[in-house]
Tab-separated table of C-alpha atoms in Angstrom:
chain	number	residue	atom	x	y	z
A	3	MET	CA	68.284	71.385	29.944
A	4	ASN	CA	70.704	69.882	27.415
A	5	ASP	CA	72.922	68.368	30.096
A	6	LYS	CA	70.522	65.408	30.470
A	7	SER	CA	71.423	62.175	28.688
A	8	VAL	CA	68.634	60.668	26.581
A	9	LEU	CA	68.177	57.233	25.024
A	10	ILE	CA	65.967	57.246	21.918
A	11	GLY	CA	64.527	54.086	20.441
A	12	CYS	CA	61.733	51.663	19.635
A	13	PRO	CA	61.005	48.138	18.413
A	14	VAL	CA	61.308	47.871	14.618
A	15	ARG	CA	60.070	45.272	12.160
A	16	ASN	CA	59.911	45.537	8.368
A	17	ARG	CA	59.993	49.332	8.331
A	18	ALA	CA	62.288	49.942	5.365
A	19	TRP	CA	59.537	51.979	3.712
A	20	ILE	CA	59.588	54.665	6.434
A	21	LEU	CA	62.942	54.236	8.233
A	22	PRO	CA	64.935	56.732	6.118
A	23	ASP	CA	62.461	59.504	6.978
A	24	TYR	CA	62.230	58.384	10.599
A	25	LEU	CA	65.997	58.308	11.055
A	26	GLU	CA	66.385	61.666	9.339
A	27	SER	CA	64.011	63.182	11.892
A	28	LEU	CA	66.189	61.706	14.656
A	29	GLU	CA	69.337	63.100	13.050
A	30	ASN	CA	67.722	66.536	12.950
A	31	ILE	CA	67.099	66.637	16.710
A	32	ASP	CA	68.461	69.842	18.218
A	33	TYR	CA	70.373	68.292	21.109
A	34	PRO	CA	74.063	67.589	21.807
A	35	SER	CA	75.097	64.333	20.133
A	36	ASP	CA	77.267	63.383	23.108
A	37	LYS	CA	74.128	63.344	25.278
A	38	LEU	CA	72.193	61.036	22.946
A	39	ASN	CA	72.100	57.262	22.605
A	40	PHE	CA	69.970	55.195	20.250
A	41	CYS	CA	68.603	51.682	20.648
A	42	PHE	CA	66.473	49.723	18.180
A	43	ILE	CA	64.957	46.308	18.902
A	44	VAL	CA	64.768	44.550	15.520
A	45	ASN	CA	62.384	41.612	15.437
A	46	ASP	CA	62.678	39.154	12.561
A	47	SER	CA	62.669	41.707	9.725
A	48	VAL	CA	62.779	40.353	6.184
A	49	ASP	CA	63.184	43.674	4.359
A	50	ASP	CA	66.094	46.164	4.449
A	51	THR	CA	65.347	47.397	7.976
A	52	GLU	CA	68.569	46.065	9.475
A	53	SER	CA	70.857	47.400	6.744
A	54	ILE	CA	69.228	50.840	6.949
A	55	LEU	CA	69.799	50.884	10.705
A	56	ASN	CA	73.394	49.737	10.258
A	57	ASP	CA	74.011	52.618	7.842
A	58	PHE	CA	72.538	54.986	10.413
A	59	ALA	CA	74.808	53.563	13.115
A	60	ARG	CA	77.907	54.052	10.957
A	61	ARG	CA	77.212	57.715	10.303
A	62	SER	CA	75.801	58.630	13.728
A	63	TYR	CA	77.845	60.788	16.091
A	64	SER	CA	75.995	59.123	18.981
A	65	PRO	CA	76.207	55.487	20.137
A	66	VAL	CA	73.696	53.189	18.427
A	67	GLN	CA	72.625	49.757	19.673
A	68	ILE	CA	70.845	47.417	17.257
A	69	VAL	CA	69.404	44.466	19.139
A	70	LYS	CA	68.218	41.542	17.020
A	71	THR	CA	65.663	39.148	18.402
A	72	THR	CA	63.610	36.269	17.057
A	73	ALA	CA	62.083	35.485	20.419
A	74	THR	CA	58.637	36.603	19.340
A	75	ASN	CA	56.588	35.675	16.311
A	76	PHE	CA	54.167	37.997	14.569
A	77	ASN	CA	51.399	37.271	12.118
A	78	GLY	CA	52.483	40.170	9.920
A	79	HIS	CA	54.098	43.587	9.912
A	80	LYS	CA	51.078	45.664	8.961
A	81	ARG	CA	49.122	47.735	11.455
A	82	GLY	CA	46.937	45.574	13.672
A	83	ALA	CA	48.831	42.350	12.956
A	84	TYR	CA	50.865	42.441	16.163
A	85	ARG	CA	49.864	40.717	19.361
A	86	PHE	CA	49.924	42.959	22.396
A	87	GLU	CA	51.783	40.362	24.481
A	88	GLN	CA	54.601	40.257	21.943
A	89	LEU	CA	54.773	44.021	21.649
A	90	ALA	CA	54.969	44.271	25.425
A	91	LYS	CA	57.968	41.904	25.412
A	92	LEU	CA	59.751	43.951	22.751
A	93	ARG	CA	59.096	47.245	24.509
A	94	ASN	CA	60.288	45.753	27.780
A	95	MET	CA	63.523	44.793	26.050
A	96	LEU	CA	63.974	48.479	25.243
A	97	LEU	CA	63.221	49.395	28.862
A	98	GLU	CA	65.892	46.937	30.011
A	99	LYS	CA	68.440	48.540	27.695
A	100	PHE	CA	67.439	51.916	29.104
A	101	TYR	CA	67.759	50.636	32.671
A	102	ARG	CA	71.250	49.259	31.963
A	103	SER	CA	72.367	52.495	30.302
A	104	ASP	CA	73.640	55.664	31.941
A	105	CYS	CA	70.835	57.741	30.415
A	106	GLU	CA	68.448	59.696	32.610
A	107	TYR	CA	65.564	59.736	30.128
A	108	LEU	CA	64.099	57.456	27.475
A	109	LEU	CA	62.410	59.039	24.469
A	110	SER	CA	60.292	56.255	23.028
A	111	VAL	CA	59.333	57.131	19.451
A	112	ASP	CA	57.572	54.589	17.257
A	113	SER	CA	59.199	54.018	13.885
A	114	ASP	CA	56.381	55.633	11.878
A	115	ILE	CA	56.514	58.889	13.856
A	116	LEU	CA	58.418	61.958	12.618
A	117	ILE	CA	59.343	64.267	15.483
A	118	PRO	CA	60.095	68.020	15.554
A	119	PRO	CA	63.774	68.938	16.144
A	120	ASP	CA	63.131	70.645	19.483
A	121	ILE	CA	61.100	67.842	21.061
A	122	ILE	CA	63.704	66.838	23.666
A	123	ASN	CA	64.306	70.309	25.055
A	124	ARG	CA	60.609	71.069	25.155
A	125	LEU	CA	59.654	67.845	26.910
A	126	LEU	CA	62.544	68.149	29.359
A	127	SER	CA	61.434	71.670	30.240
A	128	ARG	CA	58.171	70.238	31.619
A	129	ASN	CA	60.057	68.233	34.273
A	130	CYS	CA	57.625	65.288	34.195
A	131	GLN	CA	58.293	61.619	34.865
A	132	ILE	CA	56.143	60.595	31.882
A	133	ILE	CA	55.097	63.041	29.177
A	134	SER	CA	54.128	62.602	25.541
A	135	ALA	CA	53.848	64.753	22.474
A	136	LEU	CA	50.659	64.767	20.431
A	137	VAL	CA	50.367	62.141	17.690
A	138	CYS	CA	47.288	61.872	15.491
A	139	ASN	CA	46.136	58.250	15.203
A	140	GLY	CA	43.000	58.760	13.160
A	141	HIS	CA	44.282	59.128	9.600
A	142	HIS	CA	43.411	55.555	8.593
A	143	ILE	CA	39.799	55.989	9.723
A	144	ASN	CA	39.463	59.544	8.388
A	145	ASP	CA	39.072	61.016	11.862
A	146	ASN	CA	41.781	63.545	12.610
A	147	SER	CA	40.375	64.179	16.086
A	148	ILE	CA	41.811	60.867	17.340
A	149	TYR	CA	45.097	61.400	19.167
A	150	ASN	CA	47.379	59.315	21.380
A	151	VAL	CA	45.700	60.438	24.605
A	152	MET	CA	42.926	58.679	26.516
A	153	LYS	CA	40.976	58.915	29.738
A	154	LYS	CA	39.586	55.988	31.692
A	155	THR	CA	35.824	56.105	32.178
A	156	PRO	CA	34.083	55.211	35.461
A	157	ALA	CA	33.011	51.987	33.735
A	158	GLY	CA	36.645	51.048	33.161
A	159	SER	CA	36.829	51.594	29.410
A	160	TYR	CA	39.125	54.048	27.637
A	161	GLN	CA	38.027	57.014	25.556
A	162	HIS	CA	40.115	59.267	23.366
A	163	ILE	CA	40.438	62.806	24.663
A	164	LYS	CA	39.249	65.155	21.941
A	165	ASP	CA	38.945	68.407	23.870
A	166	PHE	CA	42.423	69.305	25.105
A	167	SER	CA	44.622	72.357	25.426
A	168	ARG	CA	47.248	73.162	22.825
A	169	GLU	CA	48.728	75.869	25.027
A	170	GLY	CA	50.344	73.729	27.721
A	171	ILE	CA	50.375	70.299	29.298
A	172	PHE	CA	47.381	68.276	30.447
A	173	THR	CA	46.910	65.034	32.364
A	174	VAL	CA	45.933	61.791	30.655
A	175	ASP	CA	45.364	58.215	31.773
A	176	VAL	CA	46.944	56.587	28.716
A	177	THR	CA	49.374	57.757	26.069
A	178	GLY	CA	51.891	56.250	23.663
A	179	ALA	CA	53.653	56.624	20.295
A	180	ALA	CA	56.072	59.432	21.277
A	181	TYR	CA	56.792	60.012	24.942
A	182	MET	CA	59.589	60.647	27.418
A	183	ILE	CA	60.146	58.491	30.501
A	184	HIS	CA	62.374	59.392	33.440
A	185	ARG	CA	64.728	56.726	34.783
A	186	SER	CA	62.962	56.674	38.159
A	187	VAL	CA	59.849	55.198	36.523
A	188	ILE	CA	61.792	52.030	35.725
A	189	ALA	CA	64.572	51.979	38.316
A	190	GLU	CA	62.549	52.921	41.391
A	191	HIS	CA	58.942	52.153	40.532
A	192	LYS	CA	59.542	49.070	38.322
A	193	VAL	CA	56.965	50.089	35.727
A	194	TYR	CA	56.927	47.840	32.665
A	195	TYR	CA	54.666	47.037	29.733
A	196	SER	CA	51.997	44.354	29.815
A	197	ALA	CA	48.969	43.246	27.828
A	198	ARG	CA	46.871	42.843	30.948
A	199	PHE	CA	44.502	45.658	29.979
A	200	GLY	CA	44.704	45.211	26.191
A	201	GLY	CA	47.244	47.369	24.368
A	202	GLU	CA	50.721	47.339	25.864
A	203	ASP	CA	50.749	51.132	26.270
A	204	ILE	CA	47.624	50.840	28.406
A	205	GLY	CA	49.364	48.285	30.600
A	206	PHE	CA	52.376	50.560	31.027
A	207	CYS	CA	50.280	53.598	31.897
A	208	GLU	CA	48.041	51.647	34.276
A	209	ALA	CA	51.129	50.392	36.108
A	210	ALA	CA	52.536	53.923	36.325
A	211	ARG	CA	49.339	55.446	37.661
A	212	ALA	CA	48.954	52.599	40.173
A	213	ARG	CA	52.305	53.701	41.589
A	214	GLY	CA	51.192	57.305	41.837
A	215	ILE	CA	53.021	58.557	38.752
A	216	PRO	CA	51.015	61.193	36.843
A	217	ILE	CA	51.028	61.051	33.049
A	218	TYR	CA	51.002	64.179	30.914
A	219	CYS	CA	50.835	65.226	27.297
A	220	ASP	CA	52.320	68.446	25.941
A	221	GLY	CA	49.650	69.941	23.716
A	222	THR	CA	52.127	72.387	22.187
A	223	ILE	CA	54.130	69.611	20.475
A	224	GLU	CA	52.696	67.589	17.594
A	225	CYS	CA	54.500	64.874	15.660
A	226	GLN	CA	53.742	63.605	12.175
A	227	HIS	CA	52.310	60.090	12.006
A	228	ILE	CA	52.898	58.189	8.752
A	229	MET	CA	50.312	55.476	9.268
A	230	ILE	CA	49.890	54.097	5.766
A	231	GLU	CA	52.637	52.400	3.775
A	232	PRO	CA	52.735	53.702	0.174
A	233	GLY	CA	51.052	51.246	-2.183
A	234	SER	CA	49.412	49.290	0.641
A	235	GLN	CA	45.908	50.457	-0.174
C-alpha cells in the first residue's frame, strides 16, 4: 500500500499552542517520506503559527507548502468563532492544492488532532474513496460518546452515531476532522466544501453522497482530539 502518494494538510490559524504536538504526530507517521507531501493554509495568524510551520518545513524530508491567505476574516480563533462559509473557502483552497498536485490521496487532519503512526496504511487498506478515523468531539461538553460521525434523519437533521462497530468500517452520512479522500472525488466528481447545509463538512459529504460516493469510518482507528487550549478555561 505504501506506493500511493499522499498529501496531508489543513487550514491553520493561531495554533501555536498545539502545532508542535500536531506536527510531531505527522513526523511520526509510518510511511515513506518520498510518498508524502504537506500543505497548510495559514489564515491571518498573529501568533507563532507561521514560524513553527516554517521550522517544520526546513526539517521535513517531504515537500511542505505553506500557503498564506488573508482573503477571509474571522471573528476569533477559538472553537465556534469561525464562519462556515469562510472555513469552506479555506478547505477548498486545500482541495485545489491537492487537485494540482501529483498525489493520489488527501489526508485531511485538523490541526488539533493527533493521529496514530499507522493511520495512512490502515486507511489505504480499506480502499475507499472517502474514509475517516474516529475522533471524539465531546470533551468540551463532557460527553465522550460524541464522535465525528453522523447520520441524516428522515426529517433532514443530523444525529451523531453513538452505536458503531470498533471492529471494522461502517457507513456514515457525515464525517470530518481526520479523513482520507481519493483524487477521483475531486478530479472526476468535483466535490467541494460548502456551507449550504450548515457546517462545511456537512456540505462536502452531502455533495459526495449526491454523486453516489459512499462515506465510511474505520472504527478500529481513533485519533486524539485536543479540543481545549491550556489556560483558556
